[in-house]
Amino acid sequence: MNIAVIPARSGSKGLKDKNIRELGGKPLLAYSVEAALKTGLFDTVHVSTDSAVYADIARRYGADVPFMRTDELSSDNATTWDAMKYVLNEYGKLGKSFETITVLQPTSPLRTAADISEAFRFFELKKANMISSVCEMDHSPLWSNVLPADLSMEDFEKEELAYMPRQTLPTYYRENGAIYILRTEHLYNSRNIYKNGCYAFIMDKKKSIDIDDEFDFMLVEAISGLNGEE
């Protein structure tokens, strides 16, 4: 048994109600719900939310929402993984248990059903306990630094890197937040879920935009050709 969970609490600070903001005539969270359902991989597709409005929207697009997230697990101090354990525990009370849990952030609308299916195949191929989706960084962090109060760049670049061509630098990656797949046993039993059988699933940068603010939303609209109207 496999479950996909779309975490969609209502207390967004950067962009109000971003998880249900319309993109191409559909609320943002609908893209993740529909992508998960389209894969055919999941026995349950659940939206974890503290909002009755969000829950109704999620059900309209085919998600299962038999219970709400608690206020405690919807605070800024709560972790996604604590919320996921709560989801598994609540389904356990309903007589459902799952071997894997796949977390799909609603703020990654460009991630497709094909991406999720490919990630699941990779998860099984690696016999992984967890995979996390990543993408290549736009700029190497080796060319980044902090600045002093007077903004002097005297020590900004390491001397050995100052004149190195970009192509000779190592490739750096970042987590894009689009797909996490875990064995539920690993989630419950690991102090650090990134250890012991965790692998990176590499995604295209174009599919890796994580909407956090107005600029990100505009960028997704520009790339996808979608807008807020039908």
Coordinates of C-alpha atoms in Angstrom, one line a residue:
M1 CA 0.0 0.0 0.0
N2 CA 1.3 3.4 -1.0
I3 CA 0.1 6.9 0.0
A4 CA 0.8 10.3 -1.6
V5 CA 0.4 13.3 0.7
I6 CA 0.1 16.9 -0.4
P7 CA 0.8 19.1 2.6
A8 CA -1.2 22.3 2.3
R9 CA -1.6 24.3 5.5
S10 CA -3.4 27.6 5.2
G11 CA -1.0 29.9 7.1
S12 CA 1.3 30.9 4.2
K13 CA 3.3 34.1 5.1
G14 CA 5.1 34.8 1.9
L15 CA 2.1 34.6 -0.4
K16 CA -1.3 34.5 1.2
D17 CA -3.4 31.4 0.4
K18 CA -0.8 30.4 -2.2
N19 CA -1.8 26.7 -2.0
I20 CA -5.2 27.5 -3.4
R21 CA -4.3 30.4 -5.6
E22 CA -5.5 29.9 -9.1
L23 CA -3.1 28.9 -11.9
G24 CA -4.6 28.3 -15.3
G25 CA -8.1 28.3 -13.8
K26 CA -7.2 25.7 -11.1
P27 CA -6.1 26.0 -7.5
L28 CA -2.4 25.3 -7.0
L29 CA -2.8 22.2 -4.9
A30 CA -5.0 20.6 -7.7
Y31 CA -1.9 20.1 -9.9
S32 CA -0.3 17.9 -7.3
V33 CA -3.5 16.0 -6.6
E34 CA -4.1 15.3 -10.2
A35 CA -0.5 14.3 -11.0
A36 CA -0.5 11.8 -8.1
L37 CA -3.8 10.3 -9.2
K38 CA -2.7 10.1 -12.8
T39 CA 0.3 7.9 -11.9
G40 CA -1.9 5.1 -10.6
L41 CA 0.8 4.3 -8.0
F42 CA -1.1 5.3 -4.9
D43 CA -3.9 3.6 -3.0
T44 CA -4.6 6.9 -1.3
V45 CA -3.9 10.5 -2.3
H46 CA -4.4 12.7 0.8
V47 CA -4.2 16.4 1.3
S48 CA -3.0 17.3 4.8
T49 CA -4.6 20.7 5.7
D50 CA -5.9 22.6 8.6
S51 CA -8.5 24.5 6.5
A52 CA -12.0 23.2 5.7
V53 CA -12.0 25.4 2.6
Y54 CA -8.8 23.7 1.4
A55 CA -10.2 20.3 2.3
D56 CA -13.3 20.9 0.2
I57 CA -11.2 22.0 -2.8
A58 CA -8.9 18.9 -2.4
R59 CA -11.9 16.6 -2.4
R60 CA -13.3 18.2 -5.5
Y61 CA -10.2 17.2 -7.4
G62 CA -10.2 13.7 -6.1
A63 CA -8.2 13.7 -2.9
D64 CA -9.1 11.8 0.3
V65 CA -9.4 14.1 3.3
P66 CA -11.0 12.1 6.1
F67 CA -9.4 14.2 8.9
M68 CA -7.8 17.6 9.4
R69 CA -4.3 18.6 10.5
T70 CA -4.1 19.8 14.0
D71 CA -3.4 23.4 14.9
E72 CA -0.1 22.3 16.6
L73 CA 1.1 20.6 13.4
S74 CA 0.0 23.7 11.3
S75 CA 2.3 26.1 13.2
D76 CA 5.5 27.6 11.9
N77 CA 7.4 25.4 14.3
A78 CA 6.0 22.1 13.1
T79 CA 8.0 20.0 10.7
T80 CA 6.7 18.4 7.6
W81 CA 7.8 15.0 8.9
D82 CA 5.9 15.3 12.1
A83 CA 2.8 16.1 10.1
M84 CA 3.4 13.1 7.9
K85 CA 3.7 10.8 10.9
Y86 CA 0.4 12.2 12.1
V87 CA -1.2 11.4 8.7
L88 CA 0.0 7.8 8.9
N89 CA -1.2 7.5 12.5
E90 CA -4.6 8.8 11.7
Y91 CA -5.0 6.4 8.7
G92 CA -3.9 3.6 11.1
K93 CA -6.9 4.4 13.2
L94 CA -9.0 3.9 10.1
G95 CA -7.5 0.5 9.5
K96 CA -5.1 1.6 6.7
S97 CA -1.3 1.1 6.7
F98 CA 1.2 2.0 4.1
E99 CA 4.6 0.7 3.1
T100 CA 5.6 4.0 1.5
I101 CA 4.7 7.7 1.8
T102 CA 5.3 10.1 -1.1
V103 CA 5.3 13.8 -0.2
L104 CA 4.3 16.2 -3.0
Q105 CA 4.6 19.9 -2.2
P106 CA 1.6 21.8 -3.8
T107 CA 4.0 24.6 -4.6
S108 CA 5.7 22.5 -7.3
P109 CA 3.0 22.6 -10.0
L110 CA 5.4 21.9 -12.9
R111 CA 6.2 18.5 -11.5
T112 CA 4.3 16.0 -13.6
A113 CA 2.8 12.5 -13.2
A114 CA 5.7 11.2 -15.4
D115 CA 8.2 12.8 -13.0
I116 CA 6.6 11.1 -10.0
S117 CA 6.5 7.7 -11.8
E118 CA 10.1 8.0 -12.8
A119 CA 11.1 8.9 -9.2
F120 CA 9.2 5.8 -7.9
R121 CA 11.0 3.6 -10.4
F122 CA 14.3 5.1 -9.3
F123 CA 13.3 4.5 -5.6
E124 CA 12.6 0.8 -6.3
L125 CA 15.8 0.4 -8.5
K126 CA 18.0 1.8 -5.7
K127 CA 16.1 -0.3 -3.1
A128 CA 16.1 3.1 -1.2
N129 CA 14.7 4.0 2.2
M130 CA 14.2 7.5 0.9
I131 CA 14.7 9.6 -2.2
S132 CA 14.6 13.4 -2.4
S133 CA 14.3 15.3 -5.7
V134 CA 17.1 17.8 -6.6
C135 CA 18.1 20.0 -9.4
E136 CA 21.3 21.7 -10.5
M137 CA 21.9 25.0 -9.0
D138 CA 21.9 28.1 -11.2
H139 CA 25.2 29.4 -9.7
S140 CA 28.0 27.7 -7.9
P141 CA 28.1 28.5 -4.2
L142 CA 31.9 28.6 -4.5
W143 CA 31.4 32.0 -6.0
S144 CA 29.3 33.2 -3.1
N145 CA 30.3 34.8 0.2
V146 CA 29.1 37.0 3.0
L147 CA 29.8 40.7 2.9
P148 CA 31.4 43.0 5.6
A149 CA 29.6 46.1 6.8
D150 CA 31.5 48.3 4.4
L151 CA 30.7 46.0 1.4
S152 CA 34.3 45.5 0.5
M153 CA 34.9 42.6 -1.8
E154 CA 38.6 42.3 -1.0
D155 CA 38.2 38.8 0.4
F156 CA 35.0 37.9 -1.4
E157 CA 36.5 35.3 -3.8
K158 CA 39.0 32.7 -2.9
E159 CA 42.2 33.4 -4.8
E160 CA 42.4 29.9 -6.4
L161 CA 38.8 30.4 -7.7
A162 CA 38.9 34.0 -8.9
Y163 CA 39.9 33.2 -12.5
M164 CA 38.6 29.7 -12.9
P165 CA 36.2 29.2 -15.8
R166 CA 32.7 28.3 -14.7
Q167 CA 32.9 25.0 -16.7
T168 CA 35.7 23.7 -14.5
L169 CA 33.8 24.1 -11.2
P170 CA 32.1 21.0 -9.7
T171 CA 28.3 20.8 -10.2
Y172 CA 26.2 21.6 -7.1
Y173 CA 22.6 20.6 -6.6
R174 CA 19.8 21.7 -4.3
E175 CA 16.7 20.0 -3.0
N176 CA 13.8 21.3 -5.0
G177 CA 11.0 20.1 -2.7
A178 CA 9.0 18.5 -5.5
I179 CA 9.2 14.8 -4.6
Y180 CA 10.1 12.9 -1.5
I181 CA 9.5 9.1 -1.3
L182 CA 10.1 7.3 2.0
R183 CA 9.5 3.9 3.4
T184 CA 7.3 4.5 6.4
E185 CA 9.4 2.3 8.6
H186 CA 12.4 4.6 7.8
L187 CA 10.4 7.7 8.6
Y188 CA 9.4 6.3 12.0
N189 CA 12.8 4.8 13.0
S190 CA 15.4 7.2 11.7
R191 CA 16.8 10.1 13.7
N192 CA 18.1 11.5 10.4
I193 CA 16.0 10.4 7.4
Y194 CA 18.8 11.5 5.0
K195 CA 21.1 8.7 6.3
N196 CA 21.1 5.0 5.5
G197 CA 19.8 4.5 2.0
C198 CA 18.8 8.0 0.9
Y199 CA 19.4 9.0 -2.7
A200 CA 19.0 12.1 -4.9
F201 CA 16.6 12.0 -7.8
I202 CA 17.7 14.6 -10.3
M203 CA 15.0 16.7 -12.0
D204 CA 15.1 19.4 -14.8
K205 CA 15.4 22.9 -13.4
K206 CA 12.4 24.0 -15.5
K207 CA 10.2 21.7 -13.4
S208 CA 11.8 22.6 -10.1
I209 CA 10.4 26.0 -9.3
D210 CA 9.0 26.0 -5.8
I211 CA 6.5 28.8 -5.4
D212 CA 7.3 30.9 -2.4
D213 CA 6.4 34.5 -3.5
E214 CA 4.8 36.5 -6.2
F215 CA 7.9 36.4 -8.4
D216 CA 7.9 32.6 -8.4
F217 CA 4.2 32.5 -9.3
M218 CA 4.8 34.8 -12.2
L219 CA 7.8 32.7 -13.3
V220 CA 5.7 29.5 -13.3
E221 CA 3.0 31.3 -15.4
A222 CA 5.6 32.5 -17.9
I223 CA 7.2 29.1 -18.3
S224 CA 4.0 27.1 -18.4
G225 CA 1.9 29.5 -20.5
L226 CA -0.7 29.3 -17.8
N227 CA -2.3 32.3 -16.1
G228 CA -4.9 32.9 -13.5
E229 CA -7.9 32.9 -16.0
E230 CA -9.8 30.1 -17.6

